[in-house]
Coordinates of C-alpha atoms in Angstrom, one line a residue:
X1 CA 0.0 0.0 0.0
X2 CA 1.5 3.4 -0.8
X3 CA 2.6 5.8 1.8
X4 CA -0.2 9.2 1.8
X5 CA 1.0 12.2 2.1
X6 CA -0.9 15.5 2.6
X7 CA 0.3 17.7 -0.5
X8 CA 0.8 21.7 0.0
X9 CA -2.2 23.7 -0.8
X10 CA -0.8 25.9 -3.5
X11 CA -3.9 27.3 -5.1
X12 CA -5.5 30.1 -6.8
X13 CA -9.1 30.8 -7.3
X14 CA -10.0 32.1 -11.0
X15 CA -12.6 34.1 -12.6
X16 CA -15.1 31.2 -14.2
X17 CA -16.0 32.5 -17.9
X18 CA -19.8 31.9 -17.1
X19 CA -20.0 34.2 -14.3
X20 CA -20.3 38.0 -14.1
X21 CA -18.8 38.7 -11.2
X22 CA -15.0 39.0 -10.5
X23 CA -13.7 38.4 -7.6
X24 CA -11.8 41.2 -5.7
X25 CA -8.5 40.9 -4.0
X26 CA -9.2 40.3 -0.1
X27 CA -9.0 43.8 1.9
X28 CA -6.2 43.5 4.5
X29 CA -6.2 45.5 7.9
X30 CA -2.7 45.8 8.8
X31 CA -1.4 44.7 12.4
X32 CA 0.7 47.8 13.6
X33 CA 2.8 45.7 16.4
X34 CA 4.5 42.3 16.2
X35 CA 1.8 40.3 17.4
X36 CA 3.4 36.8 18.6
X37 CA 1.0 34.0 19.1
X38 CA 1.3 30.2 20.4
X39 CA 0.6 27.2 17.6
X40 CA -0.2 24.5 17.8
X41 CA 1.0 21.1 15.7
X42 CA -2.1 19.8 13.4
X43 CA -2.3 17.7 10.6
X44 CA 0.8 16.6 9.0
X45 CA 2.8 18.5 11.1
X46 CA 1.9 22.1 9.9
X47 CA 1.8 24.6 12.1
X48 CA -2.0 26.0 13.0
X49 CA -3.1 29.5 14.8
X50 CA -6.1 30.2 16.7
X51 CA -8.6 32.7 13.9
X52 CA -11.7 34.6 14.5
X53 CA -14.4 34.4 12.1
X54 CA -17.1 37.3 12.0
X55 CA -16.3 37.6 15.7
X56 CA -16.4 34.3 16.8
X57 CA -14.1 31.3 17.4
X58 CA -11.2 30.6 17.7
X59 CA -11.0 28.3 15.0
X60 CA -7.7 26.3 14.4
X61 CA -6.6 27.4 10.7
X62 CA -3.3 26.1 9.1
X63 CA -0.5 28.5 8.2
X64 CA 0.0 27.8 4.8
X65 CA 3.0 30.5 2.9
X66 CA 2.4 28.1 -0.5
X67 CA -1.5 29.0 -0.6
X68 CA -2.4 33.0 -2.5
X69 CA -5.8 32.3 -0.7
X70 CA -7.5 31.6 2.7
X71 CA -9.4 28.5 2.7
X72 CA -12.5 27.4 5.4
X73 CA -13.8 24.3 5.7
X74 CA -17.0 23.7 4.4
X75 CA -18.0 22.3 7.7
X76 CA -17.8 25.2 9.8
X77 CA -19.0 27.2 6.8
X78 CA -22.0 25.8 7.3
X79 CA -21.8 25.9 11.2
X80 CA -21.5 29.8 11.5
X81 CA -24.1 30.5 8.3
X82 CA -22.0 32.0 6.0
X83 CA -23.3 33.1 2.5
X84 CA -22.8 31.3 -0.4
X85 CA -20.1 33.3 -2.9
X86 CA -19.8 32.8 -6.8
X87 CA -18.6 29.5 -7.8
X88 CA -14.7 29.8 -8.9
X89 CA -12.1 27.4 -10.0
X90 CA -9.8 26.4 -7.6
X91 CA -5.6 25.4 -8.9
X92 CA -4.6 22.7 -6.3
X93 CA -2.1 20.2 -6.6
X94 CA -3.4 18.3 -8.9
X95 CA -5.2 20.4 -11.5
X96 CA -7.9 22.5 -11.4
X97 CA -11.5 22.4 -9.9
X98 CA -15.0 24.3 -9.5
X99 CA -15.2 25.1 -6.3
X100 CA -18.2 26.7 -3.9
X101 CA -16.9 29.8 -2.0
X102 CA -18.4 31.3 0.5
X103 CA -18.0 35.3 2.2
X104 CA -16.6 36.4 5.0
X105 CA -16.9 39.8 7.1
X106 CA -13.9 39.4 9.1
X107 CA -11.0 37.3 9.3
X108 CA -8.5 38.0 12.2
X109 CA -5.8 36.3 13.9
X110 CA -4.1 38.1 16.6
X111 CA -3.9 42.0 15.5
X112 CA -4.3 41.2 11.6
X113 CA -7.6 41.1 10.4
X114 CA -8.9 41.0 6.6
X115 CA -12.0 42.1 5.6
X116 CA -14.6 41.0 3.1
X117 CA -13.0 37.8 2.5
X118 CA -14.1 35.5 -0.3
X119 CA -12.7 31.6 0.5
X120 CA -13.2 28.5 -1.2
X121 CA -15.2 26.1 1.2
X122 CA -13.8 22.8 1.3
X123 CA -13.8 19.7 3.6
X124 CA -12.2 19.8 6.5
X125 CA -11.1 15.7 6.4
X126 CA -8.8 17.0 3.5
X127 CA -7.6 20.6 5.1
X128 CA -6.9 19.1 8.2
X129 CA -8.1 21.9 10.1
X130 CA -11.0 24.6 10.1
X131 CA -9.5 26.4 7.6
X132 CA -6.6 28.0 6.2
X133 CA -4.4 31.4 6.3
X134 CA -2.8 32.1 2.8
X135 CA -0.5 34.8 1.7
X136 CA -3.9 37.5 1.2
X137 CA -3.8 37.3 5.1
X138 CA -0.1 38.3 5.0
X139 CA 0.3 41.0 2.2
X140 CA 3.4 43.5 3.5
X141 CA 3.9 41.2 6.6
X142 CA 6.6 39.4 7.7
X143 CA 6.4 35.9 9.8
X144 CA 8.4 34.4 11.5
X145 CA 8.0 30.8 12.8
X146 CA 9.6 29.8 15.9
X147 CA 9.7 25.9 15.7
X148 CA 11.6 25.7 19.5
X149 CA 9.1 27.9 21.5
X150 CA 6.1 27.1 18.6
X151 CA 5.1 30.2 17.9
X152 CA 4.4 32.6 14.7
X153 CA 4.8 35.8 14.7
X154 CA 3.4 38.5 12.2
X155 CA 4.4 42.5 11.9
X156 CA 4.6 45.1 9.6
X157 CA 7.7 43.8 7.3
X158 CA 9.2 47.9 7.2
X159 CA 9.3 49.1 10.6
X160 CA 12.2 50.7 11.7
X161 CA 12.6 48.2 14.4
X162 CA 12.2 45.4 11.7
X163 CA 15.0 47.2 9.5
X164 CA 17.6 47.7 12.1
X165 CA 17.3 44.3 13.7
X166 CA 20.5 42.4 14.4
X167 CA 20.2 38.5 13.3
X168 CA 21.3 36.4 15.7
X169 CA 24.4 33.8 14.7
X170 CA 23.6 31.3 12.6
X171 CA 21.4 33.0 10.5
X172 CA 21.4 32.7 6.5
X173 CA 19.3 35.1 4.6
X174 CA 18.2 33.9 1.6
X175 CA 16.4 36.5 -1.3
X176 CA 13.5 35.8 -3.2
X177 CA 11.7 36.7 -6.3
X178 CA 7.9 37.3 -6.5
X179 CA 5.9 35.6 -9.0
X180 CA 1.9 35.6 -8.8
X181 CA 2.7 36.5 -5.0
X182 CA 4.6 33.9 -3.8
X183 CA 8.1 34.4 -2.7
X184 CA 10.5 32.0 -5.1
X185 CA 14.3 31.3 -3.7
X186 CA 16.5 31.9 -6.5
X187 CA 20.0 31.4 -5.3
X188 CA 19.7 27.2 -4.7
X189 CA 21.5 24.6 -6.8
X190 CA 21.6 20.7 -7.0
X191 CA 24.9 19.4 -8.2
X192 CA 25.7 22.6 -10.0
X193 CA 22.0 23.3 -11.4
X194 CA 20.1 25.8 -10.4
X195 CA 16.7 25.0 -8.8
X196 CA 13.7 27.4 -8.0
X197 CA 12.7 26.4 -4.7
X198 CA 9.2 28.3 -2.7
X199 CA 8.3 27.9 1.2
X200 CA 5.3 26.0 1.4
X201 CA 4.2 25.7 5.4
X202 CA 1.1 23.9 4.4
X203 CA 2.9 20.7 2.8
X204 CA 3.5 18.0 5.1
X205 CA 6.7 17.2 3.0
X206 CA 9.2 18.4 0.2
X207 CA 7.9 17.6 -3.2
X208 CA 10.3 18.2 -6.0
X209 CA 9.3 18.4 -10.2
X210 CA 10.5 16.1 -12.5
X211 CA 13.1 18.2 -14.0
X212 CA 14.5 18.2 -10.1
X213 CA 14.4 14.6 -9.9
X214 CA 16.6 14.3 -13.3
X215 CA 19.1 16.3 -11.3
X216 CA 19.2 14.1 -8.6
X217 CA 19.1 11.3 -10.1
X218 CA 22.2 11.6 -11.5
X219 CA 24.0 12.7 -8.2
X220 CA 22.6 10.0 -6.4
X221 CA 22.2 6.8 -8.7
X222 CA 21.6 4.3 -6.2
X223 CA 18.9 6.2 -4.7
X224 CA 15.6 4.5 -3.8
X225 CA 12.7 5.3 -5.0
X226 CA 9.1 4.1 -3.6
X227 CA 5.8 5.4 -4.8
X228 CA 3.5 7.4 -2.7
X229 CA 0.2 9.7 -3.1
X230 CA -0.2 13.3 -2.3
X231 CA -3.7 14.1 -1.3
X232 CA -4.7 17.7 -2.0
X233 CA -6.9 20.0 -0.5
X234 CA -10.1 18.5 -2.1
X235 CA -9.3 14.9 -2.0
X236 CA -7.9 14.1 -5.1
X237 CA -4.6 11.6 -5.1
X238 CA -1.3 12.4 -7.0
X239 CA 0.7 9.6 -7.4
X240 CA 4.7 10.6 -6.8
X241 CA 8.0 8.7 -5.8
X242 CA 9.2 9.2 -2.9
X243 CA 13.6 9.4 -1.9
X244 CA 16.4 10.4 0.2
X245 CA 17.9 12.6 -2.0
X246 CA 21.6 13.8 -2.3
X247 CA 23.1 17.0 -1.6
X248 CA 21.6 20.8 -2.6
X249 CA 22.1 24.0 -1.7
X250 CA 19.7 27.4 -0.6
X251 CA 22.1 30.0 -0.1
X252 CA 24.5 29.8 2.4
X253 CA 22.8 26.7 3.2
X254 CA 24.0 23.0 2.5
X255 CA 21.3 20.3 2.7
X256 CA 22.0 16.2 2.6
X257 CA 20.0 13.7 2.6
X258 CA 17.1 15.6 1.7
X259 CA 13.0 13.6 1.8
X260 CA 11.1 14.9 -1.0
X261 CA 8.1 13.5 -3.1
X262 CA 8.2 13.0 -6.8
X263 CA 5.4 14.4 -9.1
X264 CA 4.8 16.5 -11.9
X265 CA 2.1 18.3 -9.8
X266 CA 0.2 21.3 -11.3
X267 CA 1.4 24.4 -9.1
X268 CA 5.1 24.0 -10.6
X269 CA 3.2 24.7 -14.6
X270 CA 0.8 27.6 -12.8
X271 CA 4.0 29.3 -11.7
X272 CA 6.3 28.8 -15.1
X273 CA 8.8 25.8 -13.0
X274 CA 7.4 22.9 -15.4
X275 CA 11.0 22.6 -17.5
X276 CA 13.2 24.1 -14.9
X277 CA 14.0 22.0 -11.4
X278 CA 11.9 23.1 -8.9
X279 CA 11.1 22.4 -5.1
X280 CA 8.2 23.0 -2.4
X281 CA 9.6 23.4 0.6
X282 CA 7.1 21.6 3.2
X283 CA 7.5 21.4 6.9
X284 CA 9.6 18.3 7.6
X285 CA 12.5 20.3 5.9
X286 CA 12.0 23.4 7.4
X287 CA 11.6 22.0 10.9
X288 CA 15.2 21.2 10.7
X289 CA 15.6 25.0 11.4
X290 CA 15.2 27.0 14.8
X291 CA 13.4 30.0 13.0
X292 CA 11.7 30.6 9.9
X293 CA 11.5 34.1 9.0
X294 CA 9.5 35.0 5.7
X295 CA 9.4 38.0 4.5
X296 CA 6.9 39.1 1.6
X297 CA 7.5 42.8 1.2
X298 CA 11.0 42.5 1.2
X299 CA 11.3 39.3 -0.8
X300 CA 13.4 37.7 1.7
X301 CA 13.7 34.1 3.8
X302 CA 16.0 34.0 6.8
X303 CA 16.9 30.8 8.1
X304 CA 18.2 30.5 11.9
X305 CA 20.9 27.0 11.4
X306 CA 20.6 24.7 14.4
X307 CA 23.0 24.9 17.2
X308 CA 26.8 23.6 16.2
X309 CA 25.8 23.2 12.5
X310 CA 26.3 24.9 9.7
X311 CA 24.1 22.4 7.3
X312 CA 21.8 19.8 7.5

């Protein structure tokens, strides 16, 4: 029987051609102090934080830096009333789907609150939580995830306190590029190739293109490969292979021995990284670090090394 794995939620939601109505961006209430709140481990490992909805709650919603938009489940959709929105097509994982969305007044966690949210409403067995927080609920914030004390923090990313900040040792700052939102890590290699590689908090695990896999394939030829499924935010299965892979590198930082998936799964075409190797980042991998710091308006990642090491 193959291994499961919960796939990230990278994801859009599209105009539909039959409908009239376009769907606006999300309207985003900055939080004007660092607002540091306690998470808790959910499903797969990701990282969830307690949410308000219209006032009430809180609701345990995933963090998810690989998703452009917040997600409820359809259960507590239902629970708390909330109207029906247009139907939209959804990109997941695996392709793309129609999709019931419903709206929402407000949508706060700590000090952050968006306003007149319109979310895909999906079932919770298969977002393994109430809901989740995409990168509309961080626009011009930074985060930074403390996997030692388990906690996230969001702030403004350009205060002056943000700007003059001293990084403690260990730290390796990593810059990004922005392509339909999402930060993408440029300066990474695999046995001399460049690779594209984006921060996805709401994958349980690593999954790599197959361009990526050609790559390390041929620096580590005796590696085994065994098939698994990634199960996506609505359900579907992706079947992908599974390895220890060899050696790559994200800046200043040297990974071995590396767990990522297989597949030839839809986000990488949505974002251009079909023909070029290209990596999710999920949370196994980046729970190797003490901090996660991501940082949209600046297009930067910093990651804090664990003690004594300078690699993984």
């Amino acid at each position: 029987m193959n291994r499961v794995l919960i796939a990230g939620t990278v994801l859009a939601l599209l105009s539909t051609p039959l409908a009239a109505e376009t769907i606006q961006p999300n309207e985003l209430a900055e939080a004007a102090v660092p607002q540091t709140i306690d998470t808790q481990t959910g499903s797969g490992g990701r990282m969830t934080v307690p949410v308000m909805v219209n006032g009430q709650g809180p609701f345990h919603f995933i963090i998810d830096t690989g998703a452009d938009r917040s997600v409820i489940s359809r259960e507590l959709a239902s629970r708390l009333a909330l109207p029906d929105g247009r139907k939209s097509k959804l990109v997941s994982i695996g392709g793309t789907h129609d999709v019931r969305t419903v709206k929402i007044d407000r949508l706060a966690v700590s000090g952050t609150e968006m306003r007149h949210v319109t979310a895909p409403a999906l079932p919770a067995r298969y977002v393994g939580a109430d809901g989740i927080l995409g990168i509309d609920s961080l626009k011009n914030q930074r985060v930074v995830f403390d996997f030692v004390r388990q906690t996230m923090t969001v702030e403004p990313a350009n205060t002056d306190a943000v700007k003059q900040e001293k990084d403690p040792v260990g730290t390796i700052i990593v810059t990004a590029k922005s392509r339909l939102g999402q930060l993408v890590l440029v300066d990474a290699d695999a046995q001399g190739e460049e690779i594209r590689v984006i921060v996805d908090t709401g994958g349980q695990n690593s999954v790599g293109n197959t361009a990526l896999r050609r790559v390390m394939a041929r620096q580590s030829p005796a590696a085994s490969f065994r098939p698994v499924e990634l199960v996506s935010v609505v359900g579907e299965r992706v079947p992908a292979d599974y390895a220890m892979v060899g050696r790559m590198r994200i800046g200043g930082i040297r990974i071995s021995n590396a767990a990522i998936a297989f597949a030839d799964a839809h986000p990488f075409a949505k974002f251009g990284l079909s023909r070029r190797p290209a990596m999710l980042m999920g949370m196994e991998s980046l729970k190797a670090f003490r901090r996660v710091s991501i940082d949209f308006a600046n297009r930067r990642v910093k990651f804090l090394m664990p003690h004594e090491a300078d690699g993984i």
